[in-house]
């Protein structure tokens, strides 16, 4: 027997992901290099928004904090269809890799937040 979904006023859409960082400018540069995005000439001091909505992705908000308690688990996952190329790219960028298996690469951003690149 198939159960009918509950009607909810909350939509199954994640429009934004928030990442706490200690230095917005350095983090913007780092994330731009990671994502292959152009580095903006100017950034706001307290927050930067990567508008990725055109690619049907969640926007990434980098929010300035005086202190950051890094995440122990991935904050979000990025798509990396060519797993080995992604690993080589991260290595070339000098990114700290935490773990790599056949499908997943866990790595850290500048503030130690754990991120994931996944081939599935």
CSV table of N, CA and C in Angstrom, one decimal:
chain,number,residue,atom,x,y,z
A,1,UNK,N,0.8,-1.2,0.0
A,1,UNK,CA,0.0,0.0,0.0
A,1,UNK,C,0.9,1.2,0.0
A,2,UNK,N,0.6,2.2,-0.9
A,2,UNK,CA,1.4,3.4,-1.0
A,2,UNK,C,0.8,4.5,-0.1
A,3,UNK,N,1.6,5.1,0.7
A,3,UNK,CA,1.1,6.1,1.6
A,3,UNK,C,1.1,7.5,0.8
A,4,UNK,N,0.1,8.3,1.0
A,4,UNK,CA,0.1,9.6,0.4
A,4,UNK,C,0.9,10.6,1.2
A,5,UNK,N,1.7,11.4,0.5
A,5,UNK,CA,2.6,12.4,1.1
A,5,UNK,C,1.7,13.4,1.9
A,6,UNK,N,2.3,13.9,3.0
A,6,UNK,CA,1.7,14.9,3.8
A,6,UNK,C,1.8,16.2,3.1
A,7,UNK,N,0.8,17.0,3.1
A,7,UNK,CA,0.9,18.4,2.5
A,7,UNK,C,1.7,19.2,3.5
A,8,UNK,N,2.7,19.9,3.0
A,8,UNK,CA,3.6,20.7,3.9
A,8,UNK,C,3.8,22.1,3.3
A,9,UNK,N,3.8,23.1,4.1
A,9,UNK,CA,4.1,24.4,3.6
A,9,UNK,C,5.6,24.7,3.4
A,10,UNK,N,6.4,23.7,3.8
A,10,UNK,CA,7.8,23.8,3.6
A,10,UNK,C,8.2,23.0,2.3
A,11,UNK,N,8.8,23.6,1.4
A,11,UNK,CA,9.2,23.0,0.1
A,11,UNK,C,10.5,22.3,0.2
A,12,UNK,N,10.7,21.2,-0.6
A,12,UNK,CA,11.9,20.4,-0.5
A,12,UNK,C,13.0,21.1,-1.4
A,13,UNK,N,13.3,22.3,-1.1
A,13,UNK,CA,14.3,23.1,-1.8
A,13,UNK,C,15.3,23.7,-0.8
A,14,UNK,N,16.6,23.6,-1.1
A,14,UNK,CA,17.6,24.2,-0.2
A,14,UNK,C,18.2,25.4,-0.9
A,15,UNK,N,17.7,26.6,-0.7
A,15,UNK,CA,18.2,27.7,-1.5
A,15,UNK,C,19.5,28.3,-1.0
A,16,UNK,N,20.0,27.9,0.2
A,16,UNK,CA,21.3,28.5,0.6
A,16,UNK,C,21.9,27.6,1.6
A,17,UNK,N,23.3,27.7,1.6
A,17,UNK,CA,24.1,27.0,2.6
A,17,UNK,C,25.0,28.1,3.2
A,18,UNK,N,25.1,28.1,4.5
A,18,UNK,CA,25.9,29.1,5.2
A,18,UNK,C,27.1,28.4,5.7
A,19,UNK,N,28.3,29.1,5.5
A,19,UNK,CA,29.6,28.6,5.9
A,19,UNK,C,30.2,29.7,6.7
A,20,UNK,N,30.6,29.5,7.9
A,20,UNK,CA,31.2,30.5,8.8
A,20,UNK,C,32.7,30.5,8.5
A,21,UNK,N,33.3,31.7,8.2
A,21,UNK,CA,34.7,31.9,7.9
A,21,UNK,C,35.3,33.0,8.7
A,22,UNK,N,36.6,33.0,8.9
A,22,UNK,CA,37.2,34.1,9.7
A,22,UNK,C,37.7,35.2,8.8
A,23,UNK,N,37.9,35.0,7.5
A,23,UNK,CA,38.4,36.0,6.6
A,23,UNK,C,37.6,35.8,5.3
A,24,UNK,N,36.6,36.7,5.0
A,24,UNK,CA,35.8,36.6,3.9
A,24,UNK,C,36.6,36.7,2.6
A,25,UNK,N,37.5,37.7,2.5
A,25,UNK,CA,38.3,37.9,1.3
A,25,UNK,C,39.1,36.7,0.9
A,26,UNK,N,39.8,36.1,1.8
A,26,UNK,CA,40.6,34.9,1.6
A,26,UNK,C,39.7,33.7,1.2
A,27,UNK,N,38.6,33.6,1.9
A,27,UNK,CA,37.7,32.5,1.6
A,27,UNK,C,37.0,32.6,0.3
A,28,UNK,N,36.7,33.8,-0.1
A,28,UNK,CA,36.1,34.0,-1.5
A,28,UNK,C,37.1,33.6,-2.5
A,29,UNK,N,38.4,34.0,-2.4
A,29,UNK,CA,39.4,33.6,-3.3
A,29,UNK,C,39.5,32.0,-3.4
A,30,UNK,N,39.6,31.4,-2.2
A,30,UNK,CA,39.7,30.0,-2.1
A,30,UNK,C,38.6,29.3,-2.7
A,31,UNK,N,37.3,29.7,-2.4
A,31,UNK,CA,36.1,29.0,-3.0
A,31,UNK,C,36.0,29.3,-4.5
A,32,UNK,N,36.4,30.5,-4.9
A,32,UNK,CA,36.4,30.7,-6.4
A,32,UNK,C,37.4,29.8,-7.1
A,33,UNK,N,38.6,29.6,-6.5
A,33,UNK,CA,39.6,28.7,-7.1
A,33,UNK,C,39.0,27.2,-7.1
A,34,UNK,N,38.4,26.8,-6.0
A,34,UNK,CA,37.9,25.5,-5.9
A,34,UNK,C,36.8,25.3,-6.9
A,35,UNK,N,35.9,26.2,-7.1
A,35,UNK,CA,34.7,26.1,-7.9
A,35,UNK,C,34.9,26.5,-9.4
A,36,UNK,N,36.1,27.1,-9.7
A,36,UNK,CA,36.3,27.5,-11.0
A,36,UNK,C,35.5,28.8,-11.4
A,37,UNK,N,35.3,29.6,-10.4
A,37,UNK,CA,34.5,30.9,-10.6
A,37,UNK,C,35.5,32.0,-10.7
A,38,UNK,N,35.1,33.1,-11.4
A,38,UNK,CA,36.0,34.3,-11.4
A,38,UNK,C,36.0,34.9,-10.0
A,39,UNK,N,37.2,35.4,-9.7
A,39,UNK,CA,37.4,36.1,-8.4
A,39,UNK,C,36.9,37.5,-8.5
A,40,UNK,N,35.9,37.9,-7.7
A,40,UNK,CA,35.4,39.3,-7.8
A,40,UNK,C,36.4,40.3,-7.3
A,41,UNK,N,36.4,41.5,-7.9
A,41,UNK,CA,37.3,42.5,-7.6
A,41,UNK,C,37.0,43.0,-6.1
A,42,UNK,N,35.8,43.0,-5.8
A,42,UNK,CA,35.4,43.5,-4.4
A,42,UNK,C,34.5,42.5,-3.7
A,43,UNK,N,34.6,42.5,-2.4
A,43,UNK,CA,33.7,41.6,-1.6
A,43,UNK,C,33.3,42.5,-0.4
A,44,UNK,N,32.1,42.2,0.1
A,44,UNK,CA,31.7,42.8,1.3
A,44,UNK,C,32.5,42.2,2.5
A,45,UNK,N,32.6,43.0,3.5
A,45,UNK,CA,33.5,42.5,4.6
A,45,UNK,C,32.9,41.4,5.5
A,46,UNK,N,31.5,41.5,5.7
A,46,UNK,CA,30.9,40.5,6.6
A,46,UNK,C,30.3,39.3,5.9
A,47,UNK,N,30.1,39.4,4.6
A,47,UNK,CA,29.4,38.2,4.0
A,47,UNK,C,29.6,38.3,2.5
A,48,UNK,N,29.8,37.1,1.9
A,48,UNK,CA,29.8,37.0,0.4
A,48,UNK,C,28.8,35.9,0.0
A,49,UNK,N,28.1,36.2,-1.1
A,49,UNK,CA,27.1,35.2,-1.6
A,49,UNK,C,27.5,34.8,-2.9
A,50,UNK,N,27.7,33.4,-3.1
A,50,UNK,CA,28.0,32.8,-4.4
A,50,UNK,C,26.6,32.5,-4.9
A,51,UNK,N,26.1,33.2,-5.9
A,51,UNK,CA,24.8,33.0,-6.5
A,51,UNK,C,24.9,31.9,-7.5
A,52,UNK,N,24.6,30.7,-7.1
A,52,UNK,CA,24.7,29.5,-8.0
A,52,UNK,C,23.3,29.0,-8.4
A,53,UNK,N,22.3,29.9,-8.2
A,53,UNK,CA,20.9,29.5,-8.5
A,53,UNK,C,20.7,29.2,-10.0
A,54,UNK,N,21.5,29.8,-10.8
A,54,UNK,CA,21.4,29.6,-12.3
A,54,UNK,C,21.7,28.1,-12.7
A,55,UNK,N,22.5,27.5,-11.8
A,55,UNK,CA,22.9,26.1,-12.1
A,55,UNK,C,22.1,25.1,-11.3
A,56,UNK,N,20.9,25.5,-10.8
A,56,UNK,CA,20.0,24.7,-10.0
A,56,UNK,C,20.7,24.2,-8.7
A,57,UNK,N,21.6,25.0,-8.2
A,57,UNK,CA,22.3,24.7,-6.9
A,57,UNK,C,21.9,25.6,-5.8
A,58,UNK,N,22.3,25.3,-4.6
A,58,UNK,CA,22.1,26.2,-3.5
A,58,UNK,C,23.1,27.3,-3.6
A,59,UNK,N,22.7,28.5,-3.2
A,59,UNK,CA,23.7,29.5,-3.0
A,59,UNK,C,24.6,29.2,-1.8
A,60,UNK,N,25.8,29.7,-1.9
A,60,UNK,CA,26.7,29.5,-0.8
A,60,UNK,C,27.0,30.9,-0.2
A,61,UNK,N,26.7,31.0,1.1
A,61,UNK,CA,26.9,32.3,1.9
A,61,UNK,C,28.1,32.1,2.7
A,62,UNK,N,29.1,32.9,2.5
A,62,UNK,CA,30.3,32.9,3.5
A,62,UNK,C,30.0,34.0,4.5
A,63,UNK,N,29.9,33.7,5.7
A,63,UNK,CA,29.6,34.6,6.8
A,63,UNK,C,30.8,34.8,7.7
A,64,UNK,N,31.2,36.1,7.9
A,64,UNK,CA,32.3,36.4,8.8
A,64,UNK,C,32.0,36.1,10.2
A,65,UNK,N,32.9,35.4,10.9
A,65,UNK,CA,32.9,35.2,12.3
A,65,UNK,C,34.3,35.5,12.9
A,66,UNK,N,34.3,36.0,14.1
A,66,UNK,CA,35.6,36.2,14.7
A,66,UNK,C,36.3,34.9,15.0
A,67,UNK,N,35.5,33.9,15.4
A,67,UNK,CA,36.0,32.5,15.6
A,67,UNK,C,35.1,31.5,14.9
A,68,UNK,N,35.7,30.5,14.4
A,68,UNK,CA,34.9,29.5,13.7
A,68,UNK,C,35.2,28.1,14.4
A,69,UNK,N,34.2,27.4,14.7
A,69,UNK,CA,34.3,26.0,15.2
A,69,UNK,C,34.1,25.2,13.9
A,70,UNK,N,35.2,24.6,13.4
A,70,UNK,CA,35.0,23.9,12.1
A,70,UNK,C,34.1,22.7,12.3
A,71,UNK,N,33.4,22.4,11.2
A,71,UNK,CA,32.5,21.3,11.2
A,71,UNK,C,33.4,20.0,11.2
A,72,UNK,N,32.9,19.0,11.9
A,72,UNK,CA,33.6,17.7,12.0
A,72,UNK,C,33.1,16.8,10.8
A,73,UNK,N,31.9,17.1,10.3
A,73,UNK,CA,31.3,16.3,9.2
A,73,UNK,C,31.1,17.3,8.0
A,74,UNK,N,30.9,16.8,6.8
A,74,UNK,CA,30.8,17.6,5.7
A,74,UNK,C,29.6,18.6,5.8
A,75,UNK,N,29.8,19.9,5.5
A,75,UNK,CA,28.8,20.9,5.5
A,75,UNK,C,27.9,20.7,4.3
A,76,UNK,N,28.5,20.3,3.1
A,76,UNK,CA,27.7,20.1,1.9
A,76,UNK,C,28.6,19.2,1.0
A,77,UNK,N,28.0,18.8,-0.1
A,77,UNK,CA,28.7,17.9,-1.1
A,77,UNK,C,28.7,18.7,-2.4
A,78,UNK,N,29.8,18.6,-3.1
A,78,UNK,CA,30.0,19.1,-4.4
A,78,UNK,C,30.0,17.9,-5.4
A,79,UNK,N,29.6,18.1,-6.6
A,79,UNK,CA,29.6,17.1,-7.6
A,79,UNK,C,30.9,17.0,-8.3
A,80,UNK,N,31.5,15.8,-8.4
A,80,UNK,CA,32.8,15.6,-9.0
A,80,UNK,C,32.7,14.3,-9.8
A,81,UNK,N,32.2,14.4,-11.0
A,81,UNK,CA,32.0,13.2,-11.8
A,81,UNK,C,33.3,12.4,-12.1
A,82,UNK,N,34.4,13.2,-12.4
A,82,UNK,CA,35.7,12.6,-12.6
A,82,UNK,C,36.4,12.6,-11.3
A,83,UNK,N,36.3,11.6,-10.5
A,83,UNK,CA,36.8,11.5,-9.1
A,83,UNK,C,38.3,11.7,-9.1
A,84,UNK,N,39.1,11.0,-9.9
A,84,UNK,CA,40.5,11.1,-9.9
A,84,UNK,C,41.0,12.5,-10.3
A,85,UNK,N,40.3,13.1,-11.3
A,85,UNK,CA,40.7,14.5,-11.7
A,85,UNK,C,40.4,15.5,-10.5
A,86,UNK,N,39.3,15.3,-9.8
A,86,UNK,CA,39.0,16.1,-8.7
A,86,UNK,C,40.0,16.0,-7.6
A,87,UNK,N,40.5,14.7,-7.3
A,87,UNK,CA,41.5,14.5,-6.3
A,87,UNK,C,42.8,15.2,-6.7
A,88,UNK,N,43.2,15.1,-8.0
A,88,UNK,CA,44.4,15.7,-8.4
A,88,UNK,C,44.3,17.2,-8.4
A,89,UNK,N,43.2,17.8,-8.7
A,89,UNK,CA,42.9,19.2,-8.6
A,89,UNK,C,43.1,19.7,-7.2
A,90,UNK,N,42.4,19.0,-6.3
A,90,UNK,CA,42.5,19.4,-4.9
A,90,UNK,C,43.9,19.4,-4.4
A,91,UNK,N,44.6,18.3,-4.8
A,91,UNK,CA,46.0,18.2,-4.4
A,91,UNK,C,46.9,19.3,-4.9
A,92,UNK,N,46.6,19.7,-6.2
A,92,UNK,CA,47.4,20.8,-6.8
A,92,UNK,C,47.1,22.1,-6.1
A,93,UNK,N,45.9,22.3,-5.6
A,93,UNK,CA,45.5,23.5,-4.9
A,93,UNK,C,46.1,23.5,-3.4
A,94,UNK,N,46.7,22.4,-3.0
A,94,UNK,CA,47.2,22.3,-1.7
A,94,UNK,C,46.1,22.1,-0.6
A,95,UNK,N,45.0,21.6,-1.0
A,95,UNK,CA,43.9,21.4,-0.1
A,95,UNK,C,44.1,20.2,0.8
A,96,UNK,N,43.8,20.4,2.1
A,96,UNK,CA,44.0,19.3,3.0
A,96,UNK,C,42.9,18.2,2.8
A,97,UNK,N,43.3,17.0,2.4
A,97,UNK,CA,42.4,15.9,2.1
A,97,UNK,C,42.3,15.1,3.4
A,98,UNK,N,41.1,14.8,3.9
A,98,UNK,CA,40.9,14.1,5.1
A,98,UNK,C,40.8,12.6,4.8
A,99,UNK,N,40.0,12.3,3.7
A,99,UNK,CA,39.7,10.9,3.4
A,99,UNK,C,39.3,10.8,1.9
A,100,UNK,N,39.8,9.8,1.2
A,100,UNK,CA,39.4,9.5,-0.2
A,100,UNK,C,39.1,8.1,-0.3
A,101,UNK,N,37.9,7.8,-0.9
A,101,UNK,CA,37.6,6.4,-1.3
A,101,UNK,C,37.2,6.4,-2.7
A,102,UNK,N,36.5,5.4,-3.2
A,102,UNK,CA,36.1,5.2,-4.6
A,102,UNK,C,35.1,6.3,-5.1
A,103,UNK,N,34.4,6.8,-4.2
A,103,UNK,CA,33.3,7.8,-4.6
A,103,UNK,C,33.4,9.1,-3.9
A,104,UNK,N,34.0,9.2,-2.8
A,104,UNK,CA,34.0,10.4,-2.0
A,104,UNK,C,35.4,10.9,-1.6
A,105,UNK,N,35.5,12.3,-1.6
A,105,UNK,CA,36.7,12.9,-1.1
A,105,UNK,C,36.3,13.9,-0.1
A,106,UNK,N,36.8,13.8,1.1
A,106,UNK,CA,36.5,14.7,2.2
A,106,UNK,C,37.7,15.6,2.3
A,107,UNK,N,37.5,16.9,2.4
A,107,UNK,CA,38.6,17.9,2.5
A,107,UNK,C,38.2,19.1,3.3
A,108,UNK,N,39.2,19.9,3.6
A,108,UNK,CA,38.9,21.1,4.5
A,108,UNK,C,39.1,22.4,3.7
A,109,UNK,N,38.3,23.4,4.1
A,109,UNK,CA,38.4,24.7,3.6
A,109,UNK,C,39.5,25.4,4.5
A,110,UNK,N,39.7,26.7,4.3
A,110,UNK,CA,40.7,27.5,5.0
A,110,UNK,C,40.4,27.5,6.5
A,111,UNK,N,39.2,27.4,6.9
A,111,UNK,CA,38.9,27.5,8.4
A,111,UNK,C,38.7,26.1,9.0
A,112,UNK,N,39.0,25.0,8.2
A,112,UNK,CA,38.9,23.7,8.7
A,112,UNK,C,37.6,23.0,8.6
A,113,UNK,N,36.6,23.7,7.9
A,113,UNK,CA,35.3,23.1,7.7
A,113,UNK,C,35.4,22.0,6.7
A,114,UNK,N,34.8,20.9,7.0
A,114,UNK,CA,34.9,19.7,6.1
A,114,UNK,C,33.8,19.8,5.0
A,115,UNK,N,34.3,19.6,3.8
A,115,UNK,CA,33.5,19.6,2.6
A,115,UNK,C,33.7,18.3,1.9
A,116,UNK,N,32.8,18.0,1.0
A,116,UNK,CA,32.8,16.7,0.3
A,116,UNK,C,32.7,16.9,-1.2
A,117,UNK,N,33.5,16.2,-2.0
A,117,UNK,CA,33.4,16.1,-3.4
A,117,UNK,C,33.0,14.6,-3.7
A,118,UNK,N,31.9,14.4,-4.4
A,118,UNK,CA,31.4,13.1,-4.6
A,118,UNK,C,31.1,12.8,-6.1
A,119,UNK,N,31.4,11.6,-6.5
A,119,UNK,CA,31.3,11.2,-7.9
A,119,UNK,C,29.9,10.6,-8.2
A,120,UNK,N,29.1,10.4,-7.1
A,120,UNK,CA,27.8,9.8,-7.4
A,120,UNK,C,26.7,10.8,-7.2
